[in-house]
Tab-separated table of C-alpha atoms in Angstrom:
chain	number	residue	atom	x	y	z
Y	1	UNK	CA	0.000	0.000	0.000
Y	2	UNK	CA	1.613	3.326	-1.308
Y	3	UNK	CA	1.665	5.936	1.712
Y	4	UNK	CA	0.256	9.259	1.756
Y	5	UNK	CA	3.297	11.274	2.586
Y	6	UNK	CA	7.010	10.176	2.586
Y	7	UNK	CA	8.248	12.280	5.297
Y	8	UNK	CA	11.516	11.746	4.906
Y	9	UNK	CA	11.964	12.641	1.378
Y	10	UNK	CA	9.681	15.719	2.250
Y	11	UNK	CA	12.348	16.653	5.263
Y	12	UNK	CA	15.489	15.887	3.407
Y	13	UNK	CA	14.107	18.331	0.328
Y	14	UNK	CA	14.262	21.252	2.824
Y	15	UNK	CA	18.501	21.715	2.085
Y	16	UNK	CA	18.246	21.485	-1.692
Y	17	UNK	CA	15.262	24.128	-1.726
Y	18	UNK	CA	16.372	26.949	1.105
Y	19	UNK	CA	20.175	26.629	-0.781
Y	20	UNK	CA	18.170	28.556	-3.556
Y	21	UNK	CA	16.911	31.128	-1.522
Y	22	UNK	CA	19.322	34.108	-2.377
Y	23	UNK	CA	17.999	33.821	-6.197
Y	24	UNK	CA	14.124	34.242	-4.891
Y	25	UNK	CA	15.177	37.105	-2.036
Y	26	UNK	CA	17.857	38.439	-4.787
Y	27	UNK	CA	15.172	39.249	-7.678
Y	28	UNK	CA	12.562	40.223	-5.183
Y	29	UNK	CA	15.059	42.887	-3.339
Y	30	UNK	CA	16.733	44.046	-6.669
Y	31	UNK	CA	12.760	44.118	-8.136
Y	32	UNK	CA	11.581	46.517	-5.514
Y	33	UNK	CA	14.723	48.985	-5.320
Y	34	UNK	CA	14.481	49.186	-9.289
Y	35	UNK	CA	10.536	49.290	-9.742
Y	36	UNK	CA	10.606	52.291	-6.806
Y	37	UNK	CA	12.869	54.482	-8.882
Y	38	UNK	CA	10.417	53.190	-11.690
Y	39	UNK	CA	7.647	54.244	-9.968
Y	40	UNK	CA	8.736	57.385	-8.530
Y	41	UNK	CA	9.762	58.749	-11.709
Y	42	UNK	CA	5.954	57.487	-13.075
Y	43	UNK	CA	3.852	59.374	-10.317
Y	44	UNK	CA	6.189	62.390	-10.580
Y	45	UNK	CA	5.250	62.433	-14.706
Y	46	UNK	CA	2.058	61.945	-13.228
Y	47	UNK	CA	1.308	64.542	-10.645
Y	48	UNK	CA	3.460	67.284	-12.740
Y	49	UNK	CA	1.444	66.475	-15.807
Y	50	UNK	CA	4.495	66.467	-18.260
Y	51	UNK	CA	3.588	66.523	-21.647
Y	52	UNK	CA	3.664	63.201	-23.926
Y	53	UNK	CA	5.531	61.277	-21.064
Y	54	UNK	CA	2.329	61.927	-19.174
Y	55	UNK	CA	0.036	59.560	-21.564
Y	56	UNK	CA	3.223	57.264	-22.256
Y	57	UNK	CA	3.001	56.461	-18.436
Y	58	UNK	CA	-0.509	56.249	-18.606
Y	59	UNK	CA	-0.396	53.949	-21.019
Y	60	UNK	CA	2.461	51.919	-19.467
Y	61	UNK	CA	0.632	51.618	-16.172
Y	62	UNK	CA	-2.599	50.518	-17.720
Y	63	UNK	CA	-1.151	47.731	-19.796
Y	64	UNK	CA	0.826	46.432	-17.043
Y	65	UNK	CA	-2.272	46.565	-14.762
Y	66	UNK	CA	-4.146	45.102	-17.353
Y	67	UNK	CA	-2.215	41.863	-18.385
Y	68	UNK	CA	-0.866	38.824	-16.230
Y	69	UNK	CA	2.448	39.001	-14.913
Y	70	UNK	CA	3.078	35.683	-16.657
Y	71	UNK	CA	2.755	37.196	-20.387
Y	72	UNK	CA	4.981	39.897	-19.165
Y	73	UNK	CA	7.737	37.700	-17.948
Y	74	UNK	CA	7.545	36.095	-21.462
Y	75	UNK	CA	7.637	39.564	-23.387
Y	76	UNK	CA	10.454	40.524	-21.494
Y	77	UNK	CA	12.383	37.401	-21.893
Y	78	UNK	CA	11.987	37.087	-25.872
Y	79	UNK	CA	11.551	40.390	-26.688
Y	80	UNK	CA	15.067	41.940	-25.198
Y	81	UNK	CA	17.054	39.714	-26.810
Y	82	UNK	CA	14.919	40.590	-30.684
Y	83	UNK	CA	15.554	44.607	-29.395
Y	84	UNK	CA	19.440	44.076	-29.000
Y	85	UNK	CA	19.675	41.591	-31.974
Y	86	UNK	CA	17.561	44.467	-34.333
Y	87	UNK	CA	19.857	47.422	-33.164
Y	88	UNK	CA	22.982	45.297	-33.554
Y	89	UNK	CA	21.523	44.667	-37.300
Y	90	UNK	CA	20.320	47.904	-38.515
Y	91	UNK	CA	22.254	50.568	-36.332
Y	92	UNK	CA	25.114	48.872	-35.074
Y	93	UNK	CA	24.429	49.784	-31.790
Y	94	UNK	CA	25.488	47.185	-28.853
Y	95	UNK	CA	27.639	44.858	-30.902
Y	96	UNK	CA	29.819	43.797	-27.790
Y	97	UNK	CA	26.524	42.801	-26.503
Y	98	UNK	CA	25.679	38.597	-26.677
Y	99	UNK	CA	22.572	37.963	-26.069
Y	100	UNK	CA	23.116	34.252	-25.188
Y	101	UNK	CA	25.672	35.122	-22.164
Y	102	UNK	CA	22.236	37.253	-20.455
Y	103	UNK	CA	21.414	35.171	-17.105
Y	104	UNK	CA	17.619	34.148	-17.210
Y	105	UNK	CA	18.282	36.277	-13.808
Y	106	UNK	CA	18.791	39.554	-15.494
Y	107	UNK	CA	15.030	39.348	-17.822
Y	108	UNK	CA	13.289	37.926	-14.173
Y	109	UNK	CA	14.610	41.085	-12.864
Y	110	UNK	CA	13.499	43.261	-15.458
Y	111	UNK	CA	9.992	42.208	-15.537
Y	112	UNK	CA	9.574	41.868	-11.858
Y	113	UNK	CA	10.701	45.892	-11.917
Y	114	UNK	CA	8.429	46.647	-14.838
Y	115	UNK	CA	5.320	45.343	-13.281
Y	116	UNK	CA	5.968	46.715	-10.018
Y	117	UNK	CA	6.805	49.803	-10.793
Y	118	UNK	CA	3.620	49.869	-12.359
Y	119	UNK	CA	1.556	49.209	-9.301
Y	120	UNK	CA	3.879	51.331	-6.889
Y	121	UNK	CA	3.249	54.356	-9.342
Y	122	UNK	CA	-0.107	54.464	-7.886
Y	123	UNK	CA	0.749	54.080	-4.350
Y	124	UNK	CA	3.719	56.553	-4.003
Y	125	UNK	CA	1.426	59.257	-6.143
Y	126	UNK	CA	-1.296	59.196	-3.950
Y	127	UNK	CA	1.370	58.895	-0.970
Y	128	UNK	CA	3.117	62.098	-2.356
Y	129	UNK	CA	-0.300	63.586	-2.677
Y	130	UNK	CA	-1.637	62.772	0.788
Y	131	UNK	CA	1.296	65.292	1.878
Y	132	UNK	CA	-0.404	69.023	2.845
Y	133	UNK	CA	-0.367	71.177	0.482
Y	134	UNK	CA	0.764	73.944	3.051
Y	135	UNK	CA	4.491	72.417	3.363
Y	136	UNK	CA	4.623	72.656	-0.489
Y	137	UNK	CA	4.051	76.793	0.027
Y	138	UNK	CA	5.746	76.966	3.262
Y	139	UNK	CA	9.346	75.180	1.631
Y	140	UNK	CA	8.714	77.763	-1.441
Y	141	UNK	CA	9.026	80.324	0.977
Y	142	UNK	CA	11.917	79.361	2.282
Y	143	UNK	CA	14.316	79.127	-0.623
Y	144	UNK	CA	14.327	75.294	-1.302
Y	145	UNK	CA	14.223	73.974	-4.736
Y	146	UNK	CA	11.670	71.107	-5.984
Y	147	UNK	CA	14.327	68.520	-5.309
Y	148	UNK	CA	14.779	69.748	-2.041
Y	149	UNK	CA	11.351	70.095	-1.117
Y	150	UNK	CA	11.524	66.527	-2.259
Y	151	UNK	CA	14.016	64.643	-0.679
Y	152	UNK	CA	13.651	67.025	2.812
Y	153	UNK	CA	9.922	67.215	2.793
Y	154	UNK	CA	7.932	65.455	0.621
Y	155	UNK	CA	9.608	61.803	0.460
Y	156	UNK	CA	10.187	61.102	3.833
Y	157	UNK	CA	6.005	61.828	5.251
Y	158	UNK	CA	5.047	60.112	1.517
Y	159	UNK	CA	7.223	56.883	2.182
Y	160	UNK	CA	5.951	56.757	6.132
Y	161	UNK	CA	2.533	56.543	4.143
Y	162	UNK	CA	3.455	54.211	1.696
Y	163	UNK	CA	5.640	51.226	3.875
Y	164	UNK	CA	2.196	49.454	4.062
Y	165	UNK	CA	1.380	49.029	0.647
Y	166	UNK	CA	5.012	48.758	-0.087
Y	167	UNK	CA	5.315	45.867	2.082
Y	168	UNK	CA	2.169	43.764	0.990
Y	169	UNK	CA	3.410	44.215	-2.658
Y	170	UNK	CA	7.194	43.035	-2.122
Y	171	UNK	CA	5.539	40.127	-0.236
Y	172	UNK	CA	3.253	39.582	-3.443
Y	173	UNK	CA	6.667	39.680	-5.826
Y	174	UNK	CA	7.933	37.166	-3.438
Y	175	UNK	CA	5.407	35.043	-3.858
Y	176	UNK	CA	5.268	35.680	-7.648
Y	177	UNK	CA	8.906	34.740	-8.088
Y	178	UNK	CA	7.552	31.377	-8.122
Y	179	UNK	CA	6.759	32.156	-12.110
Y	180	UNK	CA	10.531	32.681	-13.171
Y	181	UNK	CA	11.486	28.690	-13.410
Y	182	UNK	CA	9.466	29.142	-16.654
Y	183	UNK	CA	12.424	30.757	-18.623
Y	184	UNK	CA	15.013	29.300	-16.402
Y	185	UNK	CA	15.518	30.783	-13.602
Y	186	UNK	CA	16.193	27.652	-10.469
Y	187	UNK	CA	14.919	29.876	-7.174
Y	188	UNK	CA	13.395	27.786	-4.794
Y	189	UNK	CA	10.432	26.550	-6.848
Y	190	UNK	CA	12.138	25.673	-9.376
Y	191	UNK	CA	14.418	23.579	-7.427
Y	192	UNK	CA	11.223	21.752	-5.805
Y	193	UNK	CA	9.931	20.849	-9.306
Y	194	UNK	CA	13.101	19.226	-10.047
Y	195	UNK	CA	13.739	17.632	-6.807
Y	196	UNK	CA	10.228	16.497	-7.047
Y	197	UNK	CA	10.809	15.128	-10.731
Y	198	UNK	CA	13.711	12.843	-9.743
Y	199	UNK	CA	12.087	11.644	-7.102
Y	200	UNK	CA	8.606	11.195	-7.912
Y	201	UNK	CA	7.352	13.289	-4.510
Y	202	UNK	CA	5.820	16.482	-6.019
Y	203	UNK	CA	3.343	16.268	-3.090
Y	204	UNK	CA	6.077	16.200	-0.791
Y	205	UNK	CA	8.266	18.601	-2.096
Y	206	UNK	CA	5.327	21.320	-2.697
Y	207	UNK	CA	4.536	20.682	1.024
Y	208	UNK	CA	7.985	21.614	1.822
Y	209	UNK	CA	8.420	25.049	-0.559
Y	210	UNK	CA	4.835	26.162	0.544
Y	211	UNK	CA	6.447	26.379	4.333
Y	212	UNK	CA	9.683	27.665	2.657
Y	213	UNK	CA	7.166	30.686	1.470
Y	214	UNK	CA	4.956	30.347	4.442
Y	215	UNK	CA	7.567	31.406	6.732
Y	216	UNK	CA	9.966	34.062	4.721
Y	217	UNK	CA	6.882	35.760	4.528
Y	218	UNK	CA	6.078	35.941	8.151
Y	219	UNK	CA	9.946	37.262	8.655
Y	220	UNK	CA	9.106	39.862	5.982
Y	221	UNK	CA	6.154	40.731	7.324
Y	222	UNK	CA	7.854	40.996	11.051
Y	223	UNK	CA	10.824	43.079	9.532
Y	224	UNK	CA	8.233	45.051	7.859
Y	225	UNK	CA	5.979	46.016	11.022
Y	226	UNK	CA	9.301	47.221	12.889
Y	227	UNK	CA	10.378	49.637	9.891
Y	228	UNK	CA	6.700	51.269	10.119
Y	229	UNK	CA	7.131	51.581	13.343
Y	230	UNK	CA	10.107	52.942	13.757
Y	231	UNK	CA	8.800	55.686	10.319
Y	232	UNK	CA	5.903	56.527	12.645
Y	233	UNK	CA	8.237	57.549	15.734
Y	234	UNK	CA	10.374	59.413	13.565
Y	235	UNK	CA	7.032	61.086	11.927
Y	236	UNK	CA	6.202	61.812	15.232
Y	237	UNK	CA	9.566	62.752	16.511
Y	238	UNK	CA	9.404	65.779	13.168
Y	239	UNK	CA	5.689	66.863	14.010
């Protein structure tokens, strides 16, 4: 009689997934600090109005919003390489550049950045927003330029606003990395599948990367609840 669960082969998978850890905490890190420059530089076209760039971010943030992060992972993966490959060819541009040496890494970075810079567009605008409009008049007054008023002002009450939303959606890209084994990419999921196809224990090894997830969530989340706490003392520590 077959068993239900072989809990050893589910306990000695553990090793073999966590070892591929760095790749999934890697692209979800290196997703969020590029998609937040992404994003800032999206609400700011936004909230400033600039011309053309305004409906080209419009347009950018709609189509991300509107298709699965899936296709976009696959756009991004085929369609760099058929970019570089049709500059090489008809401008000459980026001939030192080979295509086949690009880590599946680099494109699960990309797209990870693309689509959340997308969503965190939204969040810091209406974060940056959310800021009274007085300070905006009273830092006029006083001599600072925009960028100052930006970095000295604005940012820091906008990202004390934001750290919530911020954290639920690098928790959702961490979750999501679980997508990139489809061009290549061996994080931790991918490692299950394969450790699950040699050994015939997909149950088992799903089991074990499901509390893999389970739990570098919770320590995100933890982490996460201390840094809005310590923005709220600091908010309160300014006021």
């Amino acid at each position: 009689m077959e068993n239900l669960l072989d809990l050893n082969f589910l306990i000695e998978s553990f090793p073999a997934i966590i070892s591929r850890l760095p790749v999934t905490i890697g692209i979800a890190v290196g997703s969020l600090l590029l998609s937040l420059v992404i994003g800032v530089a999206a609400a700011l076209i936004k909230i400033y109005k600039v011309p053309v760039l305004s409906v080209i971010t419009s347009i950018y943030i709609s189509f991300i919003r509107g298709t699965p992060l899936l296709v976009q992972i696959y756009l991004v993966f085929y369609g760099i390489p058929k970019i570089i490959y049709f500059l090489q060819s008809e401008y000459g541009w980026l001939q030192s550049a080979d295509v086949n040496s690009i880590a599946p890494e680099f494109y699960a970075l990309m797209a990870f950045s693309i689509n959340l810079g997308a969503y965190l567009s939204e969040t810091i605008r209406s974060a940056i927003e959310s800021v009274d409009r007085g300070q905006f008049e009273a830092a006029k007054a006083i001599g600072m330029t925009p960028v100052q008023m930006m970095l000295k002002i604005v940012f820091p009450q906008a990202l004390t606003v934001a750290i919530p939303n911020l954290g639920n959606m690098f928790i959702s890209t961490i979750k999501d990395t679980s997508l990139v084994f489809i061009i290549g990419v061996i994080d931790i999921m991918g490692q299950a599948k394969i450790l699950g196809s040699r050994g015939l224990a997909f149950f088992e090894v799903y089991i074990a990367v499901s509390i893999v997830y389970w739990i570098l969530c919770i320590a995100v989340e933890r982490l996460l609840v201390k840094i809005e706490k310590r923005a709220r003392r600091y908010e309160r520590g300014i006021a």
